Short mmCIF file of C-alpha atoms in Angstrom, two decimals:
data_model
loop_
_atom_site.label_atom_id
_atom_site.label_comp_id
_atom_site.label_asym_id
_atom_site.label_seq_id
_atom_site.Cartn_x
_atom_site.Cartn_y
_atom_site.Cartn_z
CA MET A 27 -135.50 47.89 51.28
CA ALA A 28 -137.38 48.69 48.02
CA PRO A 29 -141.13 48.18 47.96
CA TYR A 30 -142.49 45.00 46.38
CA GLY A 31 -144.00 46.85 43.41
CA ALA A 32 -140.64 48.61 42.58
CA LYS A 33 -138.74 45.27 42.38
CA THR A 34 -141.29 43.89 39.94
CA ASP A 35 -140.93 46.94 37.67
CA THR A 36 -137.16 46.44 37.55
CA LEU A 37 -137.13 42.70 36.81
CA LEU A 38 -139.93 42.62 34.19
CA PRO A 39 -138.03 44.35 31.32
CA VAL A 40 -134.93 42.22 31.97
CA MET A 41 -136.92 38.98 31.90
CA THR A 42 -138.77 40.03 28.73
CA LEU A 43 -135.51 40.76 26.87
CA ALA A 44 -134.00 37.47 28.01
CA PHE A 45 -137.08 35.57 26.78
CA LEU A 46 -137.02 37.25 23.34
CA PHE A 47 -133.28 36.59 22.91
CA SER A 48 -133.75 32.90 23.78
CA LEU A 49 -136.67 32.63 21.33
CA LEU A 50 -134.64 34.23 18.52
CA THR A 51 -131.69 31.88 19.16
CA ILE A 52 -133.95 28.83 19.05
CA THR A 53 -135.61 30.05 15.83
CA LEU A 54 -132.32 30.58 14.03
CA ALA A 55 -130.90 27.28 15.18
CA VAL A 56 -133.82 25.22 13.84
CA PRO A 57 -132.95 23.76 10.41
CA VAL A 58 -134.97 25.43 7.70
CA LYS A 59 -137.54 23.25 5.95
CA ARG A 60 -136.24 22.57 2.46
CA GLU A 61 -138.27 22.95 -0.69
CA LYS A 62 -138.79 19.60 -2.37
CA ARG A 63 -137.03 19.99 -5.70
CA ASN A 64 -134.84 17.74 -7.83
CA TYR A 65 -131.49 19.55 -7.63
CA ASP A 66 -128.30 18.38 -9.30
CA PRO A 67 -126.22 16.57 -6.61
CA GLU A 68 -123.28 18.86 -7.39
CA GLU A 69 -125.45 21.91 -6.58
CA ILE A 70 -126.77 20.86 -3.18
CA TYR A 71 -123.42 20.41 -1.39
CA TYR A 72 -120.56 22.70 -0.34
CA MET A 73 -117.31 22.00 1.48
CA ASN A 74 -116.72 23.05 5.09
CA GLY A 75 -113.04 22.23 5.23
CA ASP A 76 -112.96 18.45 4.65
CA ILE A 77 -116.63 17.98 5.49
CA ARG A 78 -119.31 18.07 2.78
CA CYS A 79 -122.47 19.85 3.93
CA LEU A 80 -125.89 20.40 2.42
CA ARG A 81 -126.45 23.95 1.15
CA CYS A 82 -129.17 26.15 2.61
CA PRO A 83 -132.31 26.75 0.49
CA PRO A 84 -132.96 30.05 -1.39
CA GLY A 85 -133.79 32.93 0.92
CA ASN A 86 -131.34 31.75 3.59
CA MET A 87 -127.68 31.85 4.59
CA VAL A 88 -125.48 29.40 6.50
CA LEU A 89 -125.57 30.24 10.21
CA ARG A 90 -123.46 27.25 11.28
CA PRO A 91 -121.93 24.66 8.90
CA CYS A 92 -122.59 20.99 9.51
CA THR A 93 -120.08 18.88 11.46
CA ILE A 94 -121.21 15.49 10.11
CA GLU A 95 -120.70 14.51 6.46
CA ASP A 96 -123.68 15.12 4.13
CA THR A 97 -125.94 16.57 6.80
CA GLU A 98 -127.85 19.83 6.87
CA SER A 99 -126.28 23.11 7.91
CA THR A 100 -128.00 25.38 10.35
CA CYS A 101 -129.61 28.09 8.20
CA ALA A 102 -130.95 31.54 8.96
CA PRO A 103 -133.30 33.60 6.76
CA CYS A 104 -132.18 36.72 4.91
CA LEU A 105 -133.44 40.11 6.08
CA PRO A 106 -136.55 41.01 3.98
CA GLY A 107 -136.09 44.15 1.92
CA HIS A 108 -132.35 44.30 2.63
CA THR A 109 -130.68 40.99 1.67
CA PHE A 110 -131.51 37.95 -0.48
CA SER A 111 -130.21 34.64 -1.83
CA GLU A 112 -131.74 33.43 -5.08
CA HIS A 113 -130.27 29.91 -5.22
CA LEU A 114 -129.07 27.15 -2.94
CA THR A 115 -126.23 28.67 -0.97
CA GLY A 116 -123.24 27.77 1.16
CA MET A 117 -122.40 31.40 1.97
CA SER A 118 -122.40 32.71 5.50
CA SER A 119 -124.18 35.93 4.46
CA CYS A 120 -126.95 36.94 2.09
CA LEU A 121 -126.45 39.28 -0.86
CA PRO A 122 -127.42 42.97 -0.47
CA CYS A 123 -130.53 44.13 -2.34
CA THR A 124 -130.14 46.50 -5.29
CA VAL A 125 -131.22 50.08 -4.57
CA CYS A 126 -132.63 51.86 -7.66
CA ARG A 127 -130.88 55.05 -8.75
CA ALA A 128 -132.58 58.45 -8.70
CA ASP A 129 -133.26 58.26 -12.46
CA GLU A 130 -134.80 54.78 -12.15
CA GLU A 131 -138.04 53.37 -10.75
CA GLU A 132 -138.57 50.09 -8.95
CA VAL A 133 -140.45 47.50 -11.02
CA SER A 134 -140.50 44.77 -8.38
CA PRO A 135 -139.28 44.96 -4.76
CA CYS A 136 -136.50 42.90 -3.24
CA THR A 137 -137.58 39.74 -1.42
CA ILE A 138 -135.48 37.18 0.41
CA THR A 139 -135.30 35.05 -2.77
CA LYS A 140 -135.31 37.73 -5.53
CA ASN A 141 -133.33 40.92 -6.01
CA ALA A 142 -135.13 44.17 -6.76
CA LYS A 143 -135.68 45.07 -10.42
CA CYS A 144 -135.20 48.63 -11.66
CA GLN A 145 -135.91 50.37 -14.96
CA CYS A 146 -135.47 53.87 -16.38
CA LYS A 147 -138.22 56.33 -15.57
CA LYS A 148 -140.75 57.43 -18.20
CA GLY A 149 -139.12 59.61 -20.84
CA THR A 150 -135.70 57.95 -20.50
CA TYR A 151 -134.14 54.66 -21.60
CA CYS A 152 -131.07 52.43 -21.47
CA PRO A 153 -130.24 50.16 -24.44
CA PRO A 154 -130.11 46.44 -23.53
CA GLY A 155 -126.76 44.67 -23.54
CA ALA A 156 -124.87 47.83 -22.46
CA PRO A 157 -123.90 49.00 -18.95
CA CYS A 158 -126.59 51.41 -17.81
CA GLU A 159 -124.79 54.06 -15.79
CA VAL A 160 -127.20 56.90 -16.64
CA CYS A 161 -130.61 56.74 -18.32
CA GLN A 162 -130.69 58.66 -21.62
CA LYS A 163 -133.48 61.04 -22.64
CA CYS A 164 -135.90 59.75 -25.28
CA THR A 165 -136.15 61.35 -28.72
CA THR A 166 -139.32 63.46 -28.79
CA ARG A 167 -139.08 65.02 -32.27
CA CYS A 168 -138.18 63.47 -35.61
CA PRO A 169 -136.37 65.13 -38.54
CA PRO A 170 -138.49 66.86 -41.20
CA ASP A 171 -140.85 64.58 -43.19
CA LEU A 172 -140.52 61.80 -40.56
CA VAL A 173 -142.80 60.76 -37.70
CA ILE A 174 -142.38 58.61 -34.59
CA GLN A 175 -143.32 55.06 -35.58
CA THR A 176 -142.21 53.21 -32.43
CA PRO A 177 -142.50 55.11 -29.13
CA CYS A 178 -139.67 55.21 -26.60
CA ASN A 179 -139.69 52.70 -23.75
CA SER A 180 -137.35 51.89 -20.87
CA THR A 181 -134.97 49.85 -23.10
CA SER A 182 -135.05 51.59 -26.51
CA ASP A 183 -135.31 55.07 -27.99
CA ALA A 184 -138.17 56.19 -30.20
CA GLN A 185 -137.84 55.16 -33.86
CA CYS A 186 -138.58 57.64 -36.63
CA GLY A 187 -139.75 56.81 -40.13
CA PRO A 188 -141.81 58.09 -43.04
CA PRO A 189 -145.54 58.55 -42.40
CA GLU A 190 -147.75 55.70 -43.49
CA THR A 191 -149.45 56.30 -46.80
CA ALA A 192 -153.23 56.10 -47.10
CA ILE A 193 -154.70 52.85 -48.37
CA ASP A 194 -155.36 52.86 -52.11
CA THR A 195 -159.13 52.51 -52.24
CA THR A 196 -159.08 51.92 -55.99
CA ALA A 197 -157.43 48.54 -55.50
CA ILE A 198 -160.40 47.55 -53.32
CA ILE A 199 -163.30 49.22 -55.14
CA VAL A 200 -162.54 47.95 -58.67
CA PRO A 201 -162.60 44.21 -57.82
CA VAL A 202 -165.78 44.69 -55.75
CA VAL A 203 -167.52 46.47 -58.64
CA LEU A 204 -166.50 43.72 -61.08
CA VAL A 205 -167.87 41.04 -58.74
CA ILE A 206 -171.17 42.93 -58.40
CA LEU A 207 -171.46 43.32 -62.18
CA THR A 208 -170.80 39.62 -62.69
CA ILE A 209 -173.54 38.73 -60.18
CA LEU A 210 -175.99 41.13 -61.88
CA VAL A 211 -175.27 39.59 -65.30
CA ALA A 212 -175.84 36.12 -63.93
CA VAL A 213 -179.14 37.20 -62.34
CA VAL A 214 -180.33 38.81 -65.59
CA ILE A 215 -179.43 35.71 -67.62
CA TRP A 216 -181.27 33.51 -65.17
CA PHE A 217 -184.30 35.82 -65.20
CA CYS A 218 -184.40 35.88 -69.00
CA ARG A 219 -184.26 32.13 -69.21
CA LYS A 220 -187.20 31.94 -66.86
CA LYS A 221 -189.35 34.82 -68.13
CA CYS A 222 -188.31 35.65 -71.69
CA SER A 223 -190.00 33.57 -74.33
CA GLY A 224 -188.71 32.04 -77.56
CA ASN A 225 -186.25 33.90 -79.73
CA ALA A 226 -186.64 37.20 -77.88
CA GLY A 227 -184.92 35.75 -74.83
CA SER A 228 -182.17 34.12 -76.84
CA ARG A 229 -181.45 37.39 -78.67
CA LEU A 230 -181.27 39.34 -75.39
CA ILE A 231 -178.65 37.13 -73.75
CA PRO A 232 -175.82 37.76 -76.27
CA LYS A 233 -176.38 41.53 -75.97
CA ILE A 234 -176.04 41.39 -72.20
CA LEU A 235 -172.88 39.29 -72.40
CA THR A 236 -171.38 41.68 -74.93
CA VAL A 237 -171.98 44.67 -72.65
CA SER A 238 -170.48 42.77 -69.69
CA PHE A 239 -167.30 41.81 -71.54
CA LYS A 240 -166.81 45.37 -72.75
CA ARG A 241 -166.95 46.68 -69.18
CA ASP A 242 -164.39 44.11 -68.01
CA GLU A 243 -161.84 45.20 -70.61
CA THR A 244 -159.05 47.44 -69.27
CA PRO A 245 -156.47 49.18 -71.46
CA THR A 246 -153.10 47.50 -71.03
CA GLY A 247 -151.29 50.82 -71.19
CA ASP A 248 -152.88 52.06 -67.96
CA THR A 249 -151.09 49.44 -65.82
CA GLU A 250 -147.57 50.12 -67.08
CA THR A 251 -145.15 51.65 -64.54
CA PRO A 252 -143.03 54.53 -65.86
CA PHE A 253 -139.31 53.61 -66.09
CA LEU A 254 -137.16 55.36 -63.48
CA GLN A 255 -133.76 56.59 -64.61
CA VAL A 256 -131.24 57.78 -61.99
CA PRO A 257 -128.79 60.19 -63.67
CA LYS A 258 -125.01 60.15 -63.23
CA LEU A 259 -123.69 63.21 -61.38
CA HIS A 260 -120.40 65.08 -61.05
CA PHE A 261 -119.09 68.08 -59.13
CA LYS A 262 -119.20 71.46 -60.85
CA GLU A 263 -116.17 72.51 -62.85
CA ASN A 264 -113.37 74.44 -61.11
CA ILE A 265 -114.82 73.80 -57.63
CA THR A 266 -112.42 74.48 -54.74
CA GLU A 267 -111.68 72.00 -51.97
CA ASN A 268 -113.59 74.08 -49.39
CA GLU A 269 -116.58 74.34 -51.71
CA LYS A 270 -116.46 70.60 -52.31
CA ASN A 271 -116.53 69.91 -48.53
CA GLU A 272 -119.54 72.22 -48.19
CA VAL A 273 -121.32 70.40 -51.03
CA ILE A 274 -120.62 67.03 -49.39
CA ALA A 275 -122.02 68.24 -46.05
CA LYS A 276 -125.23 69.43 -47.75
CA THR A 277 -125.42 66.13 -49.63
CA PHE A 278 -125.26 64.27 -46.31
CA ASN A 279 -128.27 66.30 -45.10
CA ILE A 280 -130.27 65.36 -48.19
CA PHE A 281 -129.48 61.65 -47.83
CA VAL A 282 -130.46 61.71 -44.14
CA ASP A 283 -133.74 63.48 -45.03
CA GLN A 284 -134.67 61.23 -47.97
CA VAL A 285 -133.51 57.70 -47.04
CA PRO A 286 -136.20 56.01 -44.88
CA ASN A 287 -135.02 55.54 -41.30
CA GLY A 288 -136.00 51.87 -41.34
CA GLU A 289 -133.62 51.29 -44.29
CA PHE A 290 -130.80 53.60 -43.19
CA GLN A 291 -128.62 51.04 -41.36
CA LYS A 292 -129.01 48.59 -44.24
CA PHE A 293 -127.95 51.40 -46.61
CA VAL A 294 -124.72 52.24 -44.70
CA ARG A 295 -123.88 48.55 -44.15
CA GLU A 296 -123.99 47.97 -47.91
CA LEU A 297 -121.56 50.89 -48.29
CA GLY A 298 -119.07 49.22 -45.91
CA LEU A 299 -119.90 50.49 -42.41
CA ASN A 300 -119.61 47.69 -39.83
CA ASP A 301 -121.83 47.08 -36.79
CA ASN A 302 -119.27 48.46 -34.31
CA GLU A 303 -119.09 51.75 -36.22
CA ILE A 304 -122.88 51.95 -36.39
CA GLU A 305 -123.20 51.41 -32.63
CA ARG A 306 -120.48 54.02 -31.98
CA ALA A 307 -122.36 56.60 -34.06
CA LYS A 308 -125.58 55.80 -32.18
CA ASP A 309 -123.94 55.96 -28.73
CA ASP A 310 -122.12 59.24 -29.39
CA ASN A 311 -125.19 61.12 -30.63
CA LYS A 312 -128.73 61.88 -29.50
CA GLY A 313 -131.65 61.83 -31.89
CA THR A 314 -132.13 59.72 -35.00
CA TYR A 315 -131.12 62.53 -37.37
CA ASP A 316 -127.74 63.16 -35.69
CA LYS A 317 -127.02 59.41 -35.44
CA ASN A 318 -127.66 58.85 -39.17
CA TYR A 319 -125.59 61.90 -40.11
CA ALA A 320 -122.69 60.59 -37.98
CA MET A 321 -122.83 57.27 -39.86
CA LEU A 322 -122.34 59.10 -43.17
CA GLN A 323 -119.40 61.02 -41.70
CA LEU A 324 -117.77 57.72 -40.70
CA LEU A 325 -118.19 56.49 -44.27
CA HIS A 326 -116.40 59.63 -45.49
CA GLN A 327 -113.40 59.30 -43.15
CA ASP A 328 -111.22 58.06 -46.00
CA LYS A 329 -112.28 61.07 -48.20
CA LYS A 330 -113.55 58.72 -50.90
CA PHE A 331 -117.13 60.01 -51.11
CA ASP A 332 -118.76 59.14 -54.47
CA VAL A 333 -122.37 60.23 -54.82
CA ASN A 334 -122.96 57.88 -57.77
CA ILE A 335 -121.92 54.84 -55.69
CA TRP A 336 -124.32 55.91 -52.93
CA LEU A 337 -127.18 56.34 -55.42
CA LYS A 338 -126.44 52.95 -57.00
CA ASN A 339 -126.48 51.37 -53.55
CA LEU A 340 -130.01 52.71 -53.00
CA CYS A 341 -131.08 51.14 -56.29
CA ASP A 342 -129.53 47.82 -55.21
CA ILE A 343 -131.63 47.75 -52.02
CA LYS A 344 -134.79 48.45 -54.07
CA LYS A 345 -134.99 52.17 -53.24
CA LYS A 346 -134.68 53.44 -56.82
CA LYS A 347 -137.42 56.06 -56.38
CA VAL A 348 -135.55 57.46 -53.34
CA ALA A 349 -132.31 57.52 -55.37
CA GLN A 350 -134.00 59.41 -58.21
CA ASP A 351 -135.55 61.96 -55.80
CA ILE A 352 -132.14 62.56 -54.18
CA ALA A 353 -130.42 62.96 -57.56
CA ASP A 354 -133.10 65.43 -58.75
CA LYS A 355 -132.76 67.51 -55.56
CA LEU A 356 -128.95 67.57 -55.78
CA ILE A 357 -129.25 68.94 -59.35
CA THR A 358 -132.07 71.37 -58.46
CA ASP A 359 -130.12 72.76 -55.47
CA GLY A 360 -127.09 73.32 -57.71
CA LEU A 361 -124.83 70.96 -55.76
CA PHE A 362 -124.07 68.61 -58.69
CA GLU A 363 -124.38 68.58 -62.45
CA ARG A 364 -125.77 65.85 -64.64
CA THR A 365 -123.12 63.82 -66.49
CA THR A 366 -123.93 63.82 -70.21
#
């Protein structure tokens, strides 16, 4: 016969396990307290065969359906960090939590009522509205003469554009000086009226006003803007087909360099490129320069490139100075000749 102490050691673990199992069963069987919310009647019920049961609240699953019409089911909570249910549910299991990929980071963890949220790690991105199978690397360098204007984030690549020009201080200084001069003239006139006597004061005032008006005068010719004239161009005489293709490729490079990045999609849309073609060029290429170049190649698929139409299009979108600079460079580089 075993000693008294040995029997106690054997029975204690068995009794403890039995107690915990009974406690867990009672806990799961107790109906979950429902959040007081005004749900649509069609949302709070589900069918268990021919019996209509109340759904379990968010963060739970149905452990046992009801057996009496329009009564509560027996609910059990989801497993924290592993499963969740975001809405009222009639399902017998919770949904599995999302596990972030190796190239993603977790923004918010999974709870029993909310799925985990993931985003691309720093230095990578996925465009919104598209399936994100792999995060893409951000653009870190812009084409020549362009700078990063909008940095890359988890949902969009960096955006390149021309550097911001310095503020024209003349436009600020000149009005300020004129205001100061006007105040000084007014002070002098007031002082003369108070201190100057008789005719001497009256003779001084017209002289001061004359000087003031002369300073306010500005030559009208100084404010005129020189007229910009974009020349008509044509290929050189006796150019071969291969030479023409080489000229077109170099022309594409000049347009990509000169047309501001913020206006580039508007430019190609006006030439006939649709949104699907623009998105295809952006998805198939990395870097703003390569994407814009690919858009020009799509425009040239029908072999109907006409540099004069492209230059006119720039003028139509109020980029006449850009069109003139491009035309001048095409002539200077010997790619085209001016039409007389």
